[in-house]
PDB file of C-alpha atoms in Angstrom:
ATOM      1  CA  MET M   1       0.105   0.033   0.001  1.00 68.00           C
ATOM      2  CA  ASP M   2       1.412   3.525  -0.925  1.00 70.00           C
ATOM      3  CA  ILE M   3       0.906   6.133   1.776  1.00 82.00           C
ATOM      4  CA  LYS M   4       1.799   9.948   0.831  1.00 80.00           C
ATOM      5  CA  ASN M   5       3.026  11.940   3.494  1.00 80.00           C
ATOM      6  CA  ILE M   6       1.682  15.548   3.428  1.00 81.00           C
ATOM      7  CA  GLU M   7       1.578  18.690   5.416  1.00 76.00           C
ATOM      8  CA  SER M   8      -1.441  19.343   7.578  1.00 77.00           C
ATOM      9  CA  LEU M   9      -4.608  20.061   5.441  1.00 81.00           C
ATOM     10  CA  ASP M  10      -8.115  20.520   5.900  1.00 82.00           C
ATOM     11  CA  PHE M  11      -9.909  17.884   4.200  1.00 83.00           C
ATOM     12  CA  ALA M  12     -13.228  18.865   5.211  1.00 79.00           C
ATOM     13  CA  SER M  13     -13.127  22.060   3.225  1.00 81.00           C
ATOM     14  CA  LEU M  14     -12.246  20.513  -0.175  1.00 84.00           C
ATOM     15  CA  SER M  15     -14.284  21.046  -3.127  1.00 84.00           C
ATOM     16  CA  SER M  16     -14.829  18.043  -5.593  1.00 83.00           C
ATOM     17  CA  GLU M  17     -12.504  19.679  -7.899  1.00 86.00           C
ATOM     18  CA  GLU M  18      -9.899  20.138  -5.316  1.00 87.00           C
ATOM     19  CA  ALA M  19     -10.399  16.483  -4.037  1.00 86.00           C
ATOM     20  CA  SER M  20      -9.813  15.145  -7.771  1.00 86.00           C
ATOM     21  CA  GLU M  21      -6.590  17.345  -8.303  1.00 87.00           C
ATOM     22  CA  LEU M  22      -5.434  15.898  -4.879  1.00 88.00           C
ATOM     23  CA  GLY M  23      -5.921  12.267  -5.470  1.00 87.00           C
ATOM     24  CA  LEU M  24      -9.107   9.894  -5.179  1.00 86.00           C
ATOM     25  CA  ASN M  25      -8.658   6.556  -3.415  1.00 85.00           C
ATOM     26  CA  VAL M  26      -5.125   7.464  -1.941  1.00 89.00           C
ATOM     27  CA  VAL M  27      -4.263   7.307   1.534  1.00 93.00           C
ATOM     28  CA  PHE M  28      -2.534  10.526   3.014  1.00 94.00           C
ATOM     29  CA  LEU M  29      -0.661  10.861   6.220  1.00 93.00           C
ATOM     30  CA  GLU M  30      -0.633  13.969   7.783  1.00 92.00           C
ATOM     31  CA  GLU M  31       2.152  15.323  10.026  1.00 89.00           C
ATOM     32  CA  ASP M  32       0.100  14.730  13.356  1.00 90.00           C
ATOM     33  CA  GLY M  33      -0.427  11.244  12.426  1.00 92.00           C
ATOM     34  CA  THR M  34      -4.030  11.500  10.762  1.00 94.00           C
ATOM     35  CA  TYR M  35      -4.627   9.346   7.855  1.00 95.00           C
ATOM     36  CA  ASN M  36      -6.879  10.789   5.481  1.00 94.00           C
ATOM     37  CA  TRP M  37      -8.384   9.392   2.135  1.00 95.00           C
ATOM     38  CA  ILE M  38     -11.005  10.560  -0.629  1.00 93.00           C
ATOM     39  CA  TYR M  39     -13.224   7.547  -1.754  1.00 93.00           C
ATOM     40  CA  CYS M  40     -14.842   7.964  -5.116  1.00 88.00           C
ATOM     41  CA  LEU M  41     -18.286   6.056  -4.865  1.00 85.00           C
ATOM     42  CA  LYS M  42     -19.921   4.718  -7.936  1.00 82.00           C
ATOM     43  CA  MET M  43     -23.478   4.034  -6.697  1.00 71.00           C
ATOM     44  CA  PHE M  44     -24.458   1.893  -9.624  1.00 70.00           C
ATOM     45  CA  GLN M  45     -21.389  -0.264  -9.454  1.00 71.00           C
ATOM     46  CA  ASN M  46     -21.405  -0.519  -5.714  1.00 73.00           C
ATOM     47  CA  LEU M  47     -24.798  -1.050  -4.368  1.00 73.00           C
ATOM     48  CA  SER M  48     -24.122  -1.280  -0.711  1.00 75.00           C
ATOM     49  CA  MET M  49     -26.188   2.073  -0.191  1.00 71.00           C
ATOM     50  CA  PHE M  50     -29.058   0.528  -1.917  1.00 73.00           C
ATOM     51  CA  LYS M  51     -29.025  -2.561  -0.116  1.00 76.00           C
ATOM     52  CA  PHE M  52     -28.785  -0.908   3.391  1.00 72.00           C
ATOM     53  CA  ILE M  53     -31.822   1.379   2.604  1.00 72.00           C
ATOM     54  CA  MET M  54     -33.924  -1.755   1.366  1.00 73.00           C
ATOM     55  CA  LYS M  55     -32.872  -3.416   4.429  1.00 76.00           C
ATOM     56  CA  VAL M  56     -34.229  -1.017   6.809  1.00 72.00           C
ATOM     57  CA  ILE M  57     -37.359  -0.621   4.611  1.00 73.00           C
ATOM     58  CA  GLY M  58     -37.763  -4.286   4.588  1.00 76.00           C
ATOM     59  CA  ILE M  59     -37.616  -4.385   8.619  1.00 76.00           C
ATOM     60  CA  ILE M  60     -40.091  -1.911   8.897  1.00 75.00           C
ATOM     61  CA  TYR M  61     -42.486  -3.523   6.688  1.00 72.00           C
ATOM     62  CA  ALA M  62     -41.885  -6.841   8.230  1.00 76.00           C
ATOM     63  CA  PHE M  63     -43.075  -5.134  11.354  1.00 77.00           C
ATOM     64  CA  ILE M  64     -46.041  -3.607   9.748  1.00 73.00           C
ATOM     65  CA  ILE M  65     -47.228  -6.914   8.160  1.00 71.00           C
ATOM     66  CA  ILE M  66     -46.735  -8.794  11.602  1.00 74.00           C
ATOM     67  CA  THR M  67     -48.828  -6.225  13.296  1.00 74.00           C
ATOM     68  CA  MET M  68     -51.411  -6.450  10.493  1.00 70.00           C
ATOM     69  CA  LEU M  69     -51.762 -10.106  10.794  1.00 70.00           C
ATOM     70  CA  VAL M  70     -52.229  -9.710  14.462  1.00 71.00           C
ATOM     71  CA  LEU M  71     -54.812  -7.184  14.248  1.00 68.00           C
ATOM     72  CA  THR M  72     -56.845  -8.645  11.276  1.00 66.00           C
ATOM     73  CA  ARG M  73     -56.485 -12.298  12.495  1.00 66.00           C
ATOM     74  CA  GLY M  74     -59.432 -14.293  11.173  1.00 61.00           C
ATOM     75  CA  SER M  75     -60.571 -11.353   9.043  1.00 63.00           C
ATOM     76  CA  ASP M  76     -61.130 -11.641   5.192  1.00 65.00           C
ATOM     77  CA  ASP M  77     -59.481  -8.334   4.811  1.00 67.00           C
ATOM     78  CA  PHE M  78     -56.076  -9.723   5.564  1.00 66.00           C
ATOM     79  CA  LEU M  79     -55.210 -10.699   1.663  1.00 69.00           C
ATOM     80  CA  TRP M  80     -56.518  -7.567   0.422  1.00 72.00           C
ATOM     81  CA  LEU M  81     -54.316  -5.412   2.992  1.00 71.00           C
ATOM     82  CA  LEU M  82     -51.346  -7.621   1.964  1.00 71.00           C
ATOM     83  CA  GLY M  83     -51.880  -6.846  -1.712  1.00 74.00           C
ATOM     84  CA  ILE M  84     -51.921  -3.098  -1.099  1.00 74.00           C
ATOM     85  CA  PHE M  85     -48.811  -3.198   1.182  1.00 73.00           C
ATOM     86  CA  GLY M  86     -47.141  -5.322  -1.662  1.00 76.00           C
ATOM     87  CA  LEU M  87     -47.956  -2.669  -4.346  1.00 79.00           C
ATOM     88  CA  THR M  88     -47.055  -0.097  -2.106  1.00 76.00           C
ATOM     89  CA  PHE M  89     -43.398  -1.822  -1.332  1.00 77.00           C
ATOM     90  CA  VAL M  90     -42.884  -2.162  -4.999  1.00 80.00           C
ATOM     91  CA  ALA M  91     -43.441   1.607  -5.478  1.00 79.00           C
ATOM     92  CA  ILE M  92     -40.974   2.467  -2.593  1.00 76.00           C
ATOM     93  CA  VAL M  93     -38.380   0.342  -4.159  1.00 78.00           C
ATOM     94  CA  LEU M  94     -38.939   2.196  -7.495  1.00 80.00           C
ATOM     95  CA  ILE M  95     -38.667   5.519  -5.762  1.00 76.00           C
ATOM     96  CA  VAL M  96     -35.740   4.584  -3.904  1.00 73.00           C
ATOM     97  CA  LEU M  97     -33.976   3.440  -7.259  1.00 77.00           C
ATOM     98  CA  PHE M  98     -35.213   6.731  -8.992  1.00 78.00           C
ATOM     99  CA  SER M  99     -33.680   8.664  -6.070  1.00 73.00           C
ATOM    100  CA  ILE M 100     -30.543   6.901  -6.198  1.00 73.00           C
ATOM    101  CA  TRP M 101     -30.172   7.690 -10.079  1.00 78.00           C
ATOM    102  CA  LEU M 102     -31.033  11.170  -9.569  1.00 75.00           C
ATOM    103  CA  VAL M 103     -28.569  11.841  -6.732  1.00 74.00           C
ATOM    104  CA  ASP M 104     -25.819   9.862  -9.042  1.00 74.00           C
ATOM    105  CA  LYS M 105     -26.767  12.287 -11.874  1.00 78.00           C
ATOM    106  CA  LEU M 106     -26.586  15.396  -9.574  1.00 75.00           C
ATOM    107  CA  TYR M 107     -23.061  14.333  -8.450  1.00 75.00           C
ATOM    108  CA  LYS M 108     -21.959  13.576 -11.914  1.00 76.00           C
ATOM    109  CA  GLY M 109     -21.794   9.969 -11.221  1.00 73.00           C
ATOM    110  CA  ASN M 110     -19.059  10.536  -8.387  1.00 80.00           C
ATOM    111  CA  TYR M 111     -19.929  10.419  -4.891  1.00 83.00           C
ATOM    112  CA  MET M 112     -16.957  11.820  -3.060  1.00 86.00           C
ATOM    113  CA  LEU M 113     -16.417  10.628   0.638  1.00 89.00           C
ATOM    114  CA  ILE M 114     -13.773  12.219   2.692  1.00 91.00           C
ATOM    115  CA  TYR M 115     -12.476  10.156   5.842  1.00 94.00           C
ATOM    116  CA  GLU M 116      -9.813  11.243   8.489  1.00 95.00           C
ATOM    117  CA  MET M 117      -8.861   8.456  10.805  1.00 96.00           C
ATOM    118  CA  ASN M 118      -6.541   8.880  13.830  1.00 95.00           C
ATOM    119  CA  GLU M 119      -5.938   7.382  17.364  1.00 96.00           C
ATOM    120  CA  GLU M 120      -9.163   8.731  18.693  1.00 96.00           C
ATOM    121  CA  GLY M 121     -11.593   8.016  15.840  1.00 96.00           C
ATOM    122  CA  ILE M 122     -12.773   8.167  12.454  1.00 96.00           C
ATOM    123  CA  THR M 123     -14.649  11.282  10.705  1.00 93.00           C
ATOM    124  CA  PHE M 124     -16.671  11.164   7.601  1.00 91.00           C
ATOM    125  CA  SER M 125     -17.567  14.193   5.508  1.00 89.00           C
ATOM    126  CA  GLN M 126     -18.572  15.253   2.026  1.00 86.00           C
ATOM    127  CA  THR M 127     -16.768  17.716  -0.254  1.00 85.00           C
ATOM    128  CA  THR M 128     -18.225  21.284  -0.034  1.00 84.00           C
ATOM    129  CA  ASP M 129     -20.141  21.409  -3.068  1.00 81.00           C
ATOM    130  CA  GLN M 130     -21.629  17.995  -2.901  1.00 80.00           C
ATOM    131  CA  ALA M 131     -22.601  18.804   0.817  1.00 71.00           C
ATOM    132  CA  GLN M 132     -24.408  21.854  -0.282  1.00 73.00           C
ATOM    133  CA  ILE M 133     -26.197  19.691  -3.148  1.00 72.00           C
ATOM    134  CA  THR M 134     -27.405  17.343  -0.256  1.00 67.00           C
ATOM    135  CA  ARG M 135     -28.735  20.047   1.858  1.00 60.00           C
ATOM    136  CA  THR M 136     -30.490  21.671  -1.278  1.00 60.00           C
ATOM    137  CA  ILE M 137     -32.332  18.252  -2.027  1.00 61.00           C
ATOM    138  CA  ALA M 138     -33.201  18.084   1.793  1.00 54.00           C
ATOM    139  CA  ALA M 139     -34.592  21.553   1.879  1.00 47.00           C
ATOM    140  CA  THR M 140     -36.551  21.080  -1.357  1.00 49.00           C
ATOM    141  CA  SER M 141     -38.089  17.708   0.258  1.00 51.00           C
ATOM    142  CA  ALA M 142     -39.057  19.608   3.238  1.00 42.00           C
ATOM    143  CA  ALA M 143     -40.927  22.254   1.214  1.00 43.00           C
ATOM    144  CA  VAL M 144     -42.644  19.787  -0.894  1.00 42.00           C
ATOM    145  CA  ASN M 145     -43.756  18.083   2.225  1.00 42.00           C
ATOM    146  CA  ALA M 146     -44.949  21.299   3.652  1.00 42.00           C
ATOM    147  CA  VAL M 147     -47.381  21.880   0.933  1.00 41.00           C
ATOM    148  CA  SER M 148     -48.622  18.259   1.023  1.00 44.00           C
ATOM    149  CA  GLY M 149     -49.021  18.689   4.808  1.00 45.00           C
ATOM    150  CA  ASN M 150     -46.593  15.688   5.747  1.00 41.00           C
ATOM    151  CA  VAL M 151     -45.126  16.913   9.092  1.00 36.00           C
ATOM    152  CA  GLY M 152     -42.617  13.747   9.271  1.00 39.00           C
ATOM    153  CA  GLY M 153     -41.425  14.660   5.801  1.00 37.00           C
ATOM    154  CA  VAL M 154     -40.811  18.374   6.672  1.00 32.00           C
ATOM    155  CA  VAL M 155     -39.053  17.472  10.080  1.00 33.00           C
ATOM    156  CA  ALA M 156     -36.830  14.911   8.210  1.00 37.00           C
ATOM    157  CA  GLY M 157     -36.109  17.158   5.408  1.00 35.00           C
ATOM    158  CA  SER M 158     -35.367  20.298   7.770  1.00 36.00           C
ATOM    159  CA  GLY M 159     -32.990  18.046   9.862  1.00 37.00           C
ATOM    160  CA  LEU M 160     -31.008  16.959   6.977  1.00 41.00           C
ATOM    161  CA  ALA M 161     -30.762  20.533   5.433  1.00 35.00           C
ATOM    162  CA  MET M 162     -29.353  21.831   8.756  1.00 42.00           C
ATOM    163  CA  ARG M 163     -27.146  18.679   9.554  1.00 50.00           C
ATOM    164  CA  PRO M 164     -23.421  19.314   9.973  1.00 49.00           C
ATOM    165  CA  ASN M 165     -21.203  18.304   7.433  1.00 57.00           C
ATOM    166  CA  SER M 166     -19.320  15.636   9.508  1.00 75.00           C
ATOM    167  CA  TYR M 167     -19.996  12.451  11.401  1.00 85.00           C
ATOM    168  CA  ASN M 168     -17.547  11.319  13.987  1.00 89.00           C
ATOM    169  CA  ALA M 169     -17.248   7.814  15.592  1.00 92.00           C
ATOM    170  CA  LYS M 170     -14.855   7.754  18.557  1.00 95.00           C
ATOM    171  CA  PHE M 171     -13.353   4.266  18.872  1.00 96.00           C
ATOM    172  CA  SER M 172     -13.877   4.077  22.511  1.00 94.00           C
ATOM    173  CA  LYS M 173     -17.612   4.292  22.198  1.00 94.00           C
ATOM    174  CA  VAL M 174     -17.745   1.669  19.002  1.00 95.00           C
ATOM    175  CA  ASN M 175     -19.965  -1.223  19.986  1.00 95.00           C
ATOM    176  CA  SER M 176     -19.663  -3.320  16.640  1.00 96.00           C
ATOM    177  CA  VAL M 177     -17.284  -3.334  13.605  1.00 96.00           C
ATOM    178  CA  LYS M 178     -18.255  -5.243  10.316  1.00 95.00           C
ATOM    179  CA  GLY M 179     -16.314  -5.801   7.324  1.00 95.00           C
ATOM    180  CA  LYS M 180     -17.581  -6.397   3.753  1.00 93.00           C
ATOM    181  CA  ARG M 181     -14.729  -6.276   1.371  1.00 92.00           C
ATOM    182  CA  SER M 182     -16.441  -6.924  -1.729  1.00 91.00           C
ATOM    183  CA  ASP M 183     -18.193  -3.560  -1.048  1.00 91.00           C
ATOM    184  CA  ASN M 184     -15.001  -1.876  -0.058  1.00 93.00           C
ATOM    185  CA  LEU M 185     -16.831  -1.270   3.159  1.00 94.00           C
ATOM    186  CA  ILE M 186     -16.380  -1.243   6.825  1.00 96.00           C
ATOM    187  CA  TRP M 187     -19.150  -0.448   9.349  1.00 95.00           C
ATOM    188  CA  VAL M 188     -18.193   1.387  12.475  1.00 96.00           C
ATOM    189  CA  ASN M 189     -21.236   1.345  14.674  1.00 93.00           C
ATOM    190  CA  THR M 190     -22.107   3.386  18.094  1.00 91.00           C
ATOM    191  CA  PHE M 191     -25.081   3.259  19.843  1.00 86.00           C
ATOM    192  CA  LEU M 192     -26.999   5.816  17.862  1.00 80.00           C
ATOM    193  CA  GLN M 193     -24.955   5.877  14.534  1.00 84.00           C
ATOM    194  CA  TYR M 194     -24.103   3.651  11.720  1.00 86.00           C
ATOM    195  CA  LEU M 195     -20.960   5.034   9.992  1.00 91.00           C
ATOM    196  CA  MET M 196     -20.201   3.527   6.383  1.00 91.00           C
ATOM    197  CA  VAL M 197     -16.682   3.718   5.748  1.00 95.00           C
ATOM    198  CA  TYR M 198     -15.576   3.003   2.128  1.00 94.00           C
ATOM    199  CA  VAL M 199     -11.713   1.977   1.623  1.00 95.00           C
ATOM    200  CA  PRO M 200      -9.559   1.795  -1.503  1.00 93.00           C
ATOM    201  CA  ASP M 201      -8.770  -1.987  -2.223  1.00 92.00           C
ATOM    202  CA  GLU M 202      -4.918  -1.429  -1.361  1.00 92.00           C
ATOM    203  CA  ALA M 203      -5.772   0.189   1.950  1.00 94.00           C
ATOM    204  CA  TYR M 204      -8.510  -2.088   3.173  1.00 96.00           C
ATOM    205  CA  ASP M 205      -6.470  -4.431   5.375  1.00 95.00           C
ATOM    206  CA  PHE M 206      -4.463  -1.658   6.737  1.00 96.00           C
ATOM    207  CA  VAL M 207      -7.604   0.355   7.819  1.00 96.00           C
ATOM    208  CA  TRP M 208      -9.363  -2.716   8.974  1.00 97.00           C
ATOM    209  CA  ASN M 209      -6.593  -3.620  11.376  1.00 96.00           C
ATOM    210  CA  TYR M 210      -6.201   0.143  12.410  1.00 97.00           C
ATOM    211  CA  ILE M 211      -9.931   0.527  13.273  1.00 97.00           C
ATOM    212  CA  THR M 212     -10.386  -3.189  14.978  1.00 97.00           C
ATOM    213  CA  GLU M 213      -7.156  -2.625  17.064  1.00 96.00           C
ATOM    214  CA  ARG M 214      -8.428   0.471  18.624  1.00 96.00           C
ATOM    215  CA  CYS M 215     -12.248  -0.567  19.200  1.00 95.00           C
ATOM    216  CA  VAL M 216     -11.509  -2.525  22.142  1.00 93.00           C
ATOM    217  CA  ASN M 217     -15.304  -2.564  23.374  1.00 92.00           C
ATOM    218  CA  ALA M 218     -16.517  -3.535  19.944  1.00 94.00           C
ATOM    219  CA  ARG M 219     -17.841  -6.865  18.593  1.00 94.00           C
ATOM    220  CA  ILE M 220     -16.029  -7.593  15.427  1.00 95.00           C
ATOM    221  CA  SER M 221     -17.237  -9.600  12.415  1.00 90.00           C
TER     222      SER M 221
END
């Protein structure tokens, strides 16, 4: 694995153009011992985000169907309701696929993820211009939901629009670490947060060992 030594640099303030010029899928080592890399995710080549979203939706739907089964036990309405839920599920899958396609187009096929890792933990952020696109999409979603009277959608969209452009997982608070090398992905999970860490092929073993050796309270799988 090739690691490039650089002086201290604020990776979280990089634009997509600056990130591309600096180098994508390359590991950098700053003077203070912080490791940084910019992972360029091709959403329709790596479907890990889509699979995660569908897993969450599937769990929610399973809970709804079980609840519906209990409430309509012995009723002739169950099959009719199940059909409605099935059609709704298909519609949601199509909406998710369209959303991923739209985001992929807005990001011009390159979703850039910035990671900073040191002895304390790991931080994820987006490039500044892509973070602004994310906030704009969220704000638009909140406005649309406000017009339609969907309070939940307004709250969710507003929250995303105002969220900070970084997420940090302290190694001392991580309760589980899970790797999926085929997706270049390491899950670093705390009590209330699931952090998806994408790693270049050549650096995967190094980053995996670095994280797991420091997450002393975590379940490793």
